[in-house]
Coordinates of C-alpha atoms in Angstrom, one line a residue:
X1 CA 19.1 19.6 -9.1
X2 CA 21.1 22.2 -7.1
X3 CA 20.0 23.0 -3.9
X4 CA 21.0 26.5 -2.0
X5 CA 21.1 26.4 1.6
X6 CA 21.3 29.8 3.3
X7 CA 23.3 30.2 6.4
X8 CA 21.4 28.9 9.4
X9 CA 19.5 26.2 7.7
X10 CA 19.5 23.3 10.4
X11 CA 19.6 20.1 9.8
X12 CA 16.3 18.4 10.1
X13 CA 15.7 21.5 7.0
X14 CA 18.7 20.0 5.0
X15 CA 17.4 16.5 4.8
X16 CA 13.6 17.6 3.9
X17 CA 15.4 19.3 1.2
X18 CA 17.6 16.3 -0.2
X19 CA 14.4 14.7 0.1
X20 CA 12.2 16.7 -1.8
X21 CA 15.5 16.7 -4.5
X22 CA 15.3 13.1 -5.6
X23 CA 12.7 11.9 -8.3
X24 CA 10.9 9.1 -6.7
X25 CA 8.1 6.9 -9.0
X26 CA 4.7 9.0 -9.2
X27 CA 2.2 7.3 -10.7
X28 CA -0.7 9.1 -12.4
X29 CA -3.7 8.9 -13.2
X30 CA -4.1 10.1 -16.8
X31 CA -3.6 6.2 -18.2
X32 CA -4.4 3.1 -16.8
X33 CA -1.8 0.6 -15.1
X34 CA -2.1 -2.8 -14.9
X35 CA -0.9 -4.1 -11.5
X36 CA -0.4 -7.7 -10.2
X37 CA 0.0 -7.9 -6.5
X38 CA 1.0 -11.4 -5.2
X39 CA 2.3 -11.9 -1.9
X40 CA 2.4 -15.6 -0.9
X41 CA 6.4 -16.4 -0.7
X42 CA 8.4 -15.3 -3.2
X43 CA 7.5 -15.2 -6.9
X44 CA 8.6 -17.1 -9.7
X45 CA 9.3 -15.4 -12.7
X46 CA 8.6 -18.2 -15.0
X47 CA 5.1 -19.3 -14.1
X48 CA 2.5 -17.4 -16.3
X49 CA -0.1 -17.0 -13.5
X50 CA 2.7 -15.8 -11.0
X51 CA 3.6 -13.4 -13.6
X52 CA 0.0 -12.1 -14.0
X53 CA -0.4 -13.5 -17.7
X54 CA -3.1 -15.3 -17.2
X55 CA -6.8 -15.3 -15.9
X56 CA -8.3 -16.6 -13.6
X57 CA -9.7 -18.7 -16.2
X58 CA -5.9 -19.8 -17.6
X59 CA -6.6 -17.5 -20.4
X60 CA -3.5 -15.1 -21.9
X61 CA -3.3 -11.4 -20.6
X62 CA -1.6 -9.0 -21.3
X63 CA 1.7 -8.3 -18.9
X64 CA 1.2 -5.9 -16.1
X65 CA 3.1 -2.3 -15.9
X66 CA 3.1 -2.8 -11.9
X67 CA 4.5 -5.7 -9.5
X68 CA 3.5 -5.6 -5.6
X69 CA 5.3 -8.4 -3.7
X70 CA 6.4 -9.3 -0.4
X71 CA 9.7 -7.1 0.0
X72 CA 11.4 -9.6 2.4
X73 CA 10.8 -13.0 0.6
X74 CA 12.1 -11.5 -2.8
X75 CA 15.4 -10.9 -3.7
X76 CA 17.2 -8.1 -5.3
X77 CA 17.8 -10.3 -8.7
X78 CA 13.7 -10.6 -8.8
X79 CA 13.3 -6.7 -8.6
X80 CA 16.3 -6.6 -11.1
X81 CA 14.6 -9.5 -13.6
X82 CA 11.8 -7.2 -13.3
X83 CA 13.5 -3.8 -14.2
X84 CA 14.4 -5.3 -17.3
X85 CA 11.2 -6.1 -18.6
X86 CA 10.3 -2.2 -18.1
X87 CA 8.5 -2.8 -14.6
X88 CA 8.3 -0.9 -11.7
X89 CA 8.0 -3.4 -8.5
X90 CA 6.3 -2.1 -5.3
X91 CA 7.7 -4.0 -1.7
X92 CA 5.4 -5.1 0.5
X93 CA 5.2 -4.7 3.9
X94 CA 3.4 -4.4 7.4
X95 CA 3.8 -1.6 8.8
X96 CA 1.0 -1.8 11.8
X97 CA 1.4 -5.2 12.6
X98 CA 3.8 -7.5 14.2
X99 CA 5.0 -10.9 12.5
X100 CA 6.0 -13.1 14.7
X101 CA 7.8 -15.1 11.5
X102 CA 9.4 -12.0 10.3
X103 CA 13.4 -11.8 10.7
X104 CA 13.2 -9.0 12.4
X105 CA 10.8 -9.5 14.7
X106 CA 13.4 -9.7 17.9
X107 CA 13.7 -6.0 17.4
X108 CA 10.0 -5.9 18.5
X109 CA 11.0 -8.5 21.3
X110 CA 13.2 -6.2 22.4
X111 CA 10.9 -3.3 23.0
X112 CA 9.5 -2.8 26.7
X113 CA 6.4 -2.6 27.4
X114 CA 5.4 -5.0 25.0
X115 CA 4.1 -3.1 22.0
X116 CA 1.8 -5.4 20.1
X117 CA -1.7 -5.9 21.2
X118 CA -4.6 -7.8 20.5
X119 CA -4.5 -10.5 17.6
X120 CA -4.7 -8.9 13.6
X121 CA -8.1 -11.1 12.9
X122 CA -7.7 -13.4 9.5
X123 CA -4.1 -13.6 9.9
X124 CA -2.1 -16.0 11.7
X125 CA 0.8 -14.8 14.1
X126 CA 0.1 -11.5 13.4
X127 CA -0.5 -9.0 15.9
X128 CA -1.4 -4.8 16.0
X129 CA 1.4 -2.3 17.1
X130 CA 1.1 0.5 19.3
X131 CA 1.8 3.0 16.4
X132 CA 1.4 6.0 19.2
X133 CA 5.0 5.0 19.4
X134 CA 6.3 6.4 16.7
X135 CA 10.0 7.1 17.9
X136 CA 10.3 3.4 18.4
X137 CA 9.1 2.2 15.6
X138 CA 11.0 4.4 13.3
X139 CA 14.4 2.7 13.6
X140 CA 12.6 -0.7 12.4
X141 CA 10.5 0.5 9.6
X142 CA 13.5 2.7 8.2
X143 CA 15.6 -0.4 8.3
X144 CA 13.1 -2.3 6.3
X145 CA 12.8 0.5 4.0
X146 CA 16.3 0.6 3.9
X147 CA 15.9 -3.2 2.3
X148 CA 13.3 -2.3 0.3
X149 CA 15.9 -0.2 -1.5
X150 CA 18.7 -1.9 -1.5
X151 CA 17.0 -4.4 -3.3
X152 CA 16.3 -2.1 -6.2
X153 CA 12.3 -1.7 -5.4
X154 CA 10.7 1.4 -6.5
X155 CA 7.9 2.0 -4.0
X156 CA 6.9 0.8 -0.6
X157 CA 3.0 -0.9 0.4
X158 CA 3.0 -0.1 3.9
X159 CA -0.1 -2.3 5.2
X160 CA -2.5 -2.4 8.2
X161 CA -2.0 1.3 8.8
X162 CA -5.0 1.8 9.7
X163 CA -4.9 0.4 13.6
X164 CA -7.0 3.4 14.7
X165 CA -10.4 1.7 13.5
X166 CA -9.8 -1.9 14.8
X167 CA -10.0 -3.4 17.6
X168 CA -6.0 -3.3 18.5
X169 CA -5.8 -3.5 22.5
X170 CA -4.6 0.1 22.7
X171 CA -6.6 4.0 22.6
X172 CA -5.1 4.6 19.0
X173 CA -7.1 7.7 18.0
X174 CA -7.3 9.5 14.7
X175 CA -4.8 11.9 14.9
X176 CA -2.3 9.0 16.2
X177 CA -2.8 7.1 13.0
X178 CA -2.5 10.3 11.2
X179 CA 1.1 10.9 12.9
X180 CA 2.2 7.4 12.1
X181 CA 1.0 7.3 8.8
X182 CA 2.6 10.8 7.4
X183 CA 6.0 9.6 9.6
X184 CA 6.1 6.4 7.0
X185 CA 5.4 9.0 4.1
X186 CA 8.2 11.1 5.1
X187 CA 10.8 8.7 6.4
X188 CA 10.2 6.9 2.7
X189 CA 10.4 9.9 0.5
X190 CA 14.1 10.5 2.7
X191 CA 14.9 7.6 0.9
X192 CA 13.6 8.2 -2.4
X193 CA 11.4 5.9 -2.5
X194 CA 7.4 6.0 -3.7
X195 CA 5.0 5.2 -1.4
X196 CA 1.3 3.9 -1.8
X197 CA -1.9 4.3 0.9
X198 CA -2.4 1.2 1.7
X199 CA -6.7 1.4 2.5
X200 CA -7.5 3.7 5.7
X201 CA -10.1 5.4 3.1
X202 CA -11.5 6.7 5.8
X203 CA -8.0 9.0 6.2
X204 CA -7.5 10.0 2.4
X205 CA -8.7 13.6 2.8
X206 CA -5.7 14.3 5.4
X207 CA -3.1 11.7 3.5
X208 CA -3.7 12.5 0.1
X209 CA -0.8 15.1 -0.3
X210 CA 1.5 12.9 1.4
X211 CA 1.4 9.8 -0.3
X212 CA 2.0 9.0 -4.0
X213 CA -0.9 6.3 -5.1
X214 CA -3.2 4.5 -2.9
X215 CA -4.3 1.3 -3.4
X216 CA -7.4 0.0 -1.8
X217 CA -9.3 -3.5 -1.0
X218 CA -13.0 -4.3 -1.8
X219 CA -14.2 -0.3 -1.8
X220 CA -17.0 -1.6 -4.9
X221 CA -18.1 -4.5 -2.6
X222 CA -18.8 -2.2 0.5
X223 CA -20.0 0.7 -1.8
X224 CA -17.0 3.0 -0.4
X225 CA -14.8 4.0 -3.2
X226 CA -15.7 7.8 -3.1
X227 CA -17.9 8.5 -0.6
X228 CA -17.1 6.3 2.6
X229 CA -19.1 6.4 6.0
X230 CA -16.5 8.2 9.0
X231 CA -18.8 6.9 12.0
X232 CA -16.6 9.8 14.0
X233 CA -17.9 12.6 11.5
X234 CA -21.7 10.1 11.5
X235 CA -21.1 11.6 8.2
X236 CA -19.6 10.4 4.4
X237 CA -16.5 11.7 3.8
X238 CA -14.4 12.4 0.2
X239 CA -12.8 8.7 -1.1
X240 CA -10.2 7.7 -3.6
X241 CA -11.5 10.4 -6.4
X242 CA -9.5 13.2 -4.5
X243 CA -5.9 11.0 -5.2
X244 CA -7.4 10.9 -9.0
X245 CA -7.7 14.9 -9.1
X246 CA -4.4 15.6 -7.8
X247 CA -3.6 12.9 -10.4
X248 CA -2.2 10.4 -8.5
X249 CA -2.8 7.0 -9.4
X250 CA -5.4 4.7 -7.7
X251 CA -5.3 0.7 -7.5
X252 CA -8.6 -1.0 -6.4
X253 CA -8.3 -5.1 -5.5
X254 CA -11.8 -7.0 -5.4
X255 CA -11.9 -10.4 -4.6
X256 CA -15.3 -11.0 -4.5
X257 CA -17.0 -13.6 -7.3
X258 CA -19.4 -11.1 -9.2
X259 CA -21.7 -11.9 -11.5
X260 CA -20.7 -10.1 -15.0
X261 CA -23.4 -8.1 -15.4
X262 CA -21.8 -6.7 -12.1
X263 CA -18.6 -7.2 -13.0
X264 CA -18.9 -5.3 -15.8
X265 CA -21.0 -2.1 -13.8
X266 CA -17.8 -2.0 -11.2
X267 CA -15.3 -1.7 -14.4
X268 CA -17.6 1.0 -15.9
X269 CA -17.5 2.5 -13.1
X270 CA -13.7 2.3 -12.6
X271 CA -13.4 3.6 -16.0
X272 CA -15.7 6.7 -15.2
X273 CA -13.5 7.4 -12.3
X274 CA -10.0 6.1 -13.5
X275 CA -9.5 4.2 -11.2
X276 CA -7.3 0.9 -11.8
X277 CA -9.6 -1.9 -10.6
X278 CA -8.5 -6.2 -10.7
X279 CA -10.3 -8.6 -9.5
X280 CA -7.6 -10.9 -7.4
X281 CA -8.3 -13.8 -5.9
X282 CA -9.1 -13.6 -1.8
X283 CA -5.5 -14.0 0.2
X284 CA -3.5 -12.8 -3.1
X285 CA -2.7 -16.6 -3.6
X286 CA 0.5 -17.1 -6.0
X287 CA -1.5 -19.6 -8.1
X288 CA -4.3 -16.9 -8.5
X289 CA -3.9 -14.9 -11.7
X290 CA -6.0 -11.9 -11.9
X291 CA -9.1 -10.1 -13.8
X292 CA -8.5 -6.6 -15.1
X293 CA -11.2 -4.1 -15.8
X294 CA -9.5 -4.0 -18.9
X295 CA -6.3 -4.3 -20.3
X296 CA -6.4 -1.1 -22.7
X297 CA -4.0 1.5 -22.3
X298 CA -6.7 4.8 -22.2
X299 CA -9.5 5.5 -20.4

């Protein structure tokens, strides 16, 4: 593509133009993808359940289109192994938490005031970020998108951005998620990358247009998918369907032990809606395996 730049186009203009240039992965919504997201250490290509080719039963599935894993405890040879059996491998990340095991966590150290709060509840040594500040932040999640690339990943899983509904120590309000969130968007599209919405469904209906897929957690078991409760609004507000009209793909992760009568209603339901739905197993364990709606290639 050739880009034009008129005389007196500054620079912040330049780069949103090189950025809007590059073809990054869009996933749609007009077929189903099969996705296996495993995050627990690095994965091993040659173990069947790892690879997502098998149940959770130990039974034979089909390979998945899509890999999520964690983009630091992978290495670029993974994403490459990958590549060459025709996937496309998402990297994993927090992006509104701080690890106190992550390598980079001295450049959080290093940050003053202090700019995690209050404890990230289920996860150990994990903490919320003050995502209201967004200049500091930006160096550190560009540099771990930088990685992401380097590595050969396709798309980026920024997780826990959605501080502004939990309990994180600081006055995050809507529109502060909102800033931080689109910031990620942009400052991954600069690289080329794809990037997914990682849950916040309360947030879809201002995100949607910046993001490229979503992928959500437990939306069947809480009864949220399209139509979820925004105590703000005391009012239910537009879900996932609006990513599927703009076609734009949408992953759904239950973990929850259904029955298969209901099983069977949430994958009917996914179907209806085309919406990419697995059941995983709670904590995305690397021994897990996983249970597609189905593992057909239409809707």
């Amino acid at each position: 593509m050739i880009l034009v730049l008129t005389v007196g186009v500054g620079f912040g203009a330049v780069q949103h133009l090189h950025a809007q240039s590059i073809d990054w992965w869009k996933p749609t919504a007009t077929q189903r993808i099969a996705l296996h997201w495993v995050l627990e250490g690095a994965l091993d290509v040659t173990s069947p359940t790892q690879m997502g080719l098998r149940d959770m039963n130990g039974n034979a599935l089909p390979e998945p289109n899509v890999y999520d894993i964690d983009g630091e405890m992978n290495s670029a040879a993974t994403v490459a192994y990958l590549h060459g059996k025709g996937k496309k491998v998402i990297c994993y990340f927090d992006a509104g938490v701080y690890e106190s095991y992550r390598t980079d966590a001295y450049r959080f150290q290093a940050l003053s005031p202090r700019i995690w709060g209050n404890a990230d509840e289920g996860w150990n040594d994990s903490f919320w970020l003050d995502v209201r500040r967004v200049d500091e932040l930006e160096p550190i999640m560009k540099a771990r998108m930088q990685v992401c690339k380097d590595k050969g990943f396709d798309a980026i899983e920024p997780d826990e951005i959605d501080g502004w509904e939990n309990d994180t120590g600081f006055p995050i309000t809507y529109q502060d998620q909102l800033n931080y969130n689109k910031a990620l968007a942009r400052w991954a599209h600069e690289l080329g990358l794809s990037i997914g919405q990682k849950g916040d469904l309360i947030q879809v209906r201002d995100l949607v247009d910046d993001f490229d897929w979503t992928l959500n957690e437990e939306c069947f078991q809480y009864n949220e998918c399209t139509n979820p409760y925004d105590p703000y609004l005391d009012d239910e507000v537009p879900g996932l369907q609006l990513y599927v009209q703009r076609n734009k793909a949408v992953f759904i992760a239950e973990y929850k032990g259904y029955t298969s009568t209901k099983w069977n209603s949430i994958c009917t339901n996914s179907t209806k809606n085309r919406f990419n739905t697995t059941r995983f197993k709670l904590g995305l364990r690397n021994n897990g395996g996983r249970m597609p709606c189905s593992t057909a290639v239409g809707w």
